[in-house]
PDB file of C-alpha atoms in Angstrom:
ATOM      1  CA  UNK A   1      85.758 109.534  99.671  1.00 66.00           C
ATOM      2  CA  UNK A   2      88.453 109.653  97.189  1.00 61.00           C
ATOM      3  CA  UNK A   3      88.824 107.885  93.846  1.00 60.00           C
ATOM      4  CA  UNK A   4      91.930 105.850  93.128  1.00 57.00           C
ATOM      5  CA  UNK A   5      93.296 105.080  89.596  1.00 52.00           C
ATOM      6  CA  UNK A   6      93.995 101.479  89.317  1.00 51.00           C
ATOM      7  CA  UNK A   7      97.281 100.301  87.717  1.00 49.00           C
ATOM      8  CA  UNK A   8      97.519  97.490  85.216  1.00 50.00           C
ATOM      9  CA  UNK A   9      97.876  96.668  81.615  1.00 53.00           C
ATOM     10  CA  UNK A  10      94.468  97.541  80.556  1.00 57.00           C
ATOM     11  CA  UNK A  11      92.932 100.972  80.624  1.00 61.00           C
ATOM     12  CA  UNK A  12      91.483 101.023  84.066  1.00 55.00           C
ATOM     13  CA  UNK A  13      89.374 104.122  83.335  1.00 60.00           C
ATOM     14  CA  UNK A  14      87.077 102.345  81.152  1.00 71.00           C
ATOM     15  CA  UNK A  15      86.662  99.344  83.443  1.00 84.00           C
ATOM     16  CA  UNK A  16      85.112 101.304  86.392  1.00 86.00           C
ATOM     17  CA  UNK A  17      86.487 103.202  89.414  1.00 84.00           C
ATOM     18  CA  UNK A  18      87.452 102.520  93.001  1.00 84.00           C
ATOM     19  CA  UNK A  19      86.679 104.931  95.764  1.00 86.00           C
ATOM     20  CA  UNK A  20      88.185 104.726  99.251  1.00 91.00           C
ATOM     21  CA  UNK A  21      86.454 106.241 102.256  1.00 93.00           C
ATOM     22  CA  UNK A  22      88.228 108.495 104.773  1.00 95.00           C
ATOM     23  CA  UNK A  23      87.390 105.993 107.544  1.00 95.00           C
ATOM     24  CA  UNK A  24      89.317 103.331 105.602  1.00 96.00           C
ATOM     25  CA  UNK A  25      92.548 105.265 105.805  1.00 97.00           C
ATOM     26  CA  UNK A  26      91.765 106.068 109.523  1.00 97.00           C
ATOM     27  CA  UNK A  27      91.344 102.370 110.362  1.00 97.00           C
ATOM     28  CA  UNK A  28      94.388 101.329 108.508  1.00 97.00           C
ATOM     29  CA  UNK A  29      96.525 104.064 110.265  1.00 97.00           C
ATOM     30  CA  UNK A  30      95.006 103.314 113.694  1.00 97.00           C
ATOM     31  CA  UNK A  31      95.751  99.562 113.409  1.00 96.00           C
ATOM     32  CA  UNK A  32      99.144  99.937 111.930  1.00 97.00           C
ATOM     33  CA  UNK A  33     100.306 102.430 114.468  1.00 97.00           C
ATOM     34  CA  UNK A  34      99.064 100.305 117.371  1.00 95.00           C
ATOM     35  CA  UNK A  35     101.161  97.386 116.143  1.00 96.00           C
ATOM     36  CA  UNK A  36     104.456  99.352 116.840  1.00 97.00           C
ATOM     37  CA  UNK A  37     106.450  98.500 119.904  1.00 97.00           C
ATOM     38  CA  UNK A  38     106.532 101.383 122.339  1.00 97.00           C
ATOM     39  CA  UNK A  39     103.007 102.640 121.407  1.00 97.00           C
ATOM     40  CA  UNK A  40     100.759 102.056 124.532  1.00 95.00           C
ATOM     41  CA  UNK A  41      97.550 103.531 123.062  1.00 95.00           C
ATOM     42  CA  UNK A  42      96.335 106.027 120.541  1.00 96.00           C
ATOM     43  CA  UNK A  43      94.291 109.156 121.501  1.00 91.00           C
ATOM     44  CA  UNK A  44      94.555 111.461 124.371  1.00 73.00           C
ATOM     45  CA  UNK A  45      92.972 110.415 127.731  1.00 58.00           C
ATOM     46  CA  UNK A  46      89.965 112.596 126.925  1.00 50.00           C
ATOM     47  CA  UNK A  47      89.521 111.372 123.350  1.00 45.00           C
ATOM     48  CA  UNK A  48      89.725 107.674 124.711  1.00 44.00           C
ATOM     49  CA  UNK A  49      87.200 108.474 127.434  1.00 46.00           C
ATOM     50  CA  UNK A  50      84.806 109.942 124.868  1.00 43.00           C
ATOM     51  CA  UNK A  51      85.370 106.865 122.580  1.00 46.00           C
ATOM     52  CA  UNK A  52      84.568 104.426 125.391  1.00 47.00           C
ATOM     53  CA  UNK A  53      81.363 106.354 126.127  1.00 41.00           C
ATOM     54  CA  UNK A  54      80.298 106.284 122.562  1.00 43.00           C
ATOM     55  CA  UNK A  55      81.003 102.611 122.401  1.00 46.00           C
ATOM     56  CA  UNK A  56      78.801 101.965 125.364  1.00 50.00           C
ATOM     57  CA  UNK A  57      75.773 103.890 123.933  1.00 52.00           C
ATOM     58  CA  UNK A  58      73.627 101.946 121.535  1.00 58.00           C
ATOM     59  CA  UNK A  59      74.207 103.055 118.069  1.00 53.00           C
ATOM     60  CA  UNK A  60      77.100 105.192 119.064  1.00 53.00           C
ATOM     61  CA  UNK A  61      79.657 103.503 116.981  1.00 53.00           C
ATOM     62  CA  UNK A  62      82.815 101.564 117.914  1.00 51.00           C
ATOM     63  CA  UNK A  63      84.760 104.603 118.872  1.00 53.00           C
ATOM     64  CA  UNK A  64      87.802 102.446 117.899  1.00 64.00           C
ATOM     65  CA  UNK A  65      89.807 105.026 115.867  1.00 80.00           C
ATOM     66  CA  UNK A  66      90.357 107.712 118.390  1.00 87.00           C
ATOM     67  CA  UNK A  67      93.621 109.613 118.188  1.00 94.00           C
ATOM     68  CA  UNK A  68      93.664 109.619 114.162  1.00 96.00           C
ATOM     69  CA  UNK A  69      92.590 112.256 111.926  1.00 96.00           C
ATOM     70  CA  UNK A  70      93.087 112.039 108.122  1.00 96.00           C
ATOM     71  CA  UNK A  71      92.699 114.281 105.132  1.00 95.00           C
ATOM     72  CA  UNK A  72      92.257 112.300 101.900  1.00 94.00           C
ATOM     73  CA  UNK A  73      92.485 113.914  98.471  1.00 91.00           C
ATOM     74  CA  UNK A  74      92.314 112.245  95.097  1.00 89.00           C
ATOM     75  CA  UNK A  75      95.702 110.755  95.087  1.00 93.00           C
ATOM     76  CA  UNK A  76      97.326 111.688  98.453  1.00 95.00           C
ATOM     77  CA  UNK A  77      96.559 111.725 102.114  1.00 96.00           C
ATOM     78  CA  UNK A  78      97.958 113.359 105.287  1.00 97.00           C
ATOM     79  CA  UNK A  79      97.599 111.658 108.678  1.00 97.00           C
ATOM     80  CA  UNK A  80      97.676 113.135 112.208  1.00 97.00           C
ATOM     81  CA  UNK A  81      98.192 110.742 115.048  1.00 97.00           C
ATOM     82  CA  UNK A  82      98.001 111.212 118.857  1.00 97.00           C
ATOM     83  CA  UNK A  83      99.871 108.503 120.739  1.00 97.00           C
ATOM     84  CA  UNK A  84     100.675 107.466 124.237  1.00 96.00           C
ATOM     85  CA  UNK A  85     104.042 106.000 124.563  1.00 97.00           C
ATOM     86  CA  UNK A  86     105.218 103.303 126.988  1.00 96.00           C
ATOM     87  CA  UNK A  87     107.598 104.522 129.637  1.00 96.00           C
ATOM     88  CA  UNK A  88     111.262 103.920 128.893  1.00 96.00           C
ATOM     89  CA  UNK A  89     110.900 103.898 125.127  1.00 97.00           C
ATOM     90  CA  UNK A  90     112.971 106.399 123.204  1.00 97.00           C
ATOM     91  CA  UNK A  91     110.184 108.529 121.872  1.00 98.00           C
ATOM     92  CA  UNK A  92     111.916 109.738 118.625  1.00 98.00           C
ATOM     93  CA  UNK A  93     112.541 106.163 117.699  1.00 98.00           C
ATOM     94  CA  UNK A  94     108.945 105.050 118.402  1.00 98.00           C
ATOM     95  CA  UNK A  95     107.689 108.031 116.339  1.00 98.00           C
ATOM     96  CA  UNK A  96     109.903 107.142 113.360  1.00 98.00           C
ATOM     97  CA  UNK A  97     108.772 103.581 113.561  1.00 98.00           C
ATOM     98  CA  UNK A  98     105.119 104.700 113.665  1.00 98.00           C
ATOM     99  CA  UNK A  99     105.564 106.974 110.752  1.00 98.00           C
ATOM    100  CA  UNK A 100     107.302 104.255 108.649  1.00 98.00           C
ATOM    101  CA  UNK A 101     104.718 101.635 109.552  1.00 98.00           C
ATOM    102  CA  UNK A 102     101.740 103.825 108.860  1.00 98.00           C
ATOM    103  CA  UNK A 103     103.031 105.124 105.504  1.00 98.00           C
ATOM    104  CA  UNK A 104     103.824 101.599 104.250  1.00 98.00           C
ATOM    105  CA  UNK A 105     100.426 100.126 105.339  1.00 98.00           C
ATOM    106  CA  UNK A 106      98.318 102.912 103.959  1.00 98.00           C
ATOM    107  CA  UNK A 107     100.289 103.162 100.669  1.00 98.00           C
ATOM    108  CA  UNK A 108     100.277  99.382 100.149  1.00 98.00           C
ATOM    109  CA  UNK A 109      96.642  98.969 100.918  1.00 97.00           C
ATOM    110  CA  UNK A 110      95.054 102.104  99.288  1.00 97.00           C
ATOM    111  CA  UNK A 111      97.507 103.095  96.548  1.00 95.00           C
ATOM    112  CA  UNK A 112      97.421 106.722  97.909  1.00 96.00           C
ATOM    113  CA  UNK A 113     100.570 108.514  98.482  1.00 97.00           C
ATOM    114  CA  UNK A 114     101.076 109.505 102.114  1.00 98.00           C
ATOM    115  CA  UNK A 115     102.574 113.054 102.136  1.00 98.00           C
ATOM    116  CA  UNK A 116     102.888 113.398 105.806  1.00 97.00           C
ATOM    117  CA  UNK A 117     102.245 111.644 109.091  1.00 98.00           C
ATOM    118  CA  UNK A 118     102.311 114.158 112.063  1.00 98.00           C
ATOM    119  CA  UNK A 119     102.595 112.521 115.517  1.00 98.00           C
ATOM    120  CA  UNK A 120     101.813 114.157 118.814  1.00 97.00           C
ATOM    121  CA  UNK A 121     102.901 112.234 122.014  1.00 97.00           C
ATOM    122  CA  UNK A 122     100.299 113.372 124.498  1.00 95.00           C
ATOM    123  CA  UNK A 123     101.358 111.113 127.434  1.00 95.00           C
ATOM    124  CA  UNK A 124     103.597 108.410 128.705  1.00 96.00           C
ATOM    125  CA  UNK A 125     102.112 105.271 130.287  1.00 94.00           C
ATOM    126  CA  UNK A 126     104.080 104.764 133.532  1.00 93.00           C
ATOM    127  CA  UNK A 127     104.475 101.214 134.879  1.00 89.00           C
ATOM    128  CA  UNK A 128     102.761 101.836 138.202  1.00 85.00           C
ATOM    129  CA  UNK A 129      99.801 103.690 136.699  1.00 79.00           C
ATOM    130  CA  UNK A 130      96.568 101.667 137.077  1.00 69.00           C
ATOM    131  CA  UNK A 131      95.008 100.422 133.880  1.00 62.00           C
ATOM    132  CA  UNK A 132      92.118 102.501 132.510  1.00 55.00           C
ATOM    133  CA  UNK A 133      88.865 101.017 131.510  1.00 44.00           C
ATOM    134  CA  UNK A 134      89.756 101.683 127.857  1.00 44.00           C
ATOM    135  CA  UNK A 135      91.782  98.804 126.286  1.00 50.00           C
ATOM    136  CA  UNK A 136      95.250  99.154 125.067  1.00 55.00           C
ATOM    137  CA  UNK A 137      95.725  99.229 121.375  1.00 57.00           C
ATOM    138  CA  UNK A 138      96.286  95.748 119.865  1.00 52.00           C
TER     139      UNK A 138
END
């Protein structure tokens, strides 16, 4: 977890502290990246399969943030995303939009400075490929 200094007219240090867990940044990055047009899903096929298995096992967790890794410091964070692009999309444009969306969402919601968002495009969803059992990012 990381501690974030709150801004305001009063001395926030004497009023308490706020900590933000790594999984909070992970979830924000996952959801904001999935909202970008041209992103079919997050995570490699293998990671998505493992996440689906974990979700089916009682107590295994939601498995809902595969494809996102974060490093969270006291004031900064770095994010790595593994995405699957939709066929026909201009991949550099999709990556730029994902990067901008994730940075804006994480910085706005957490107050942390996002120093980098690394994006790996691991696959392209072709129109004639059958749907997998894992759901598309929403």
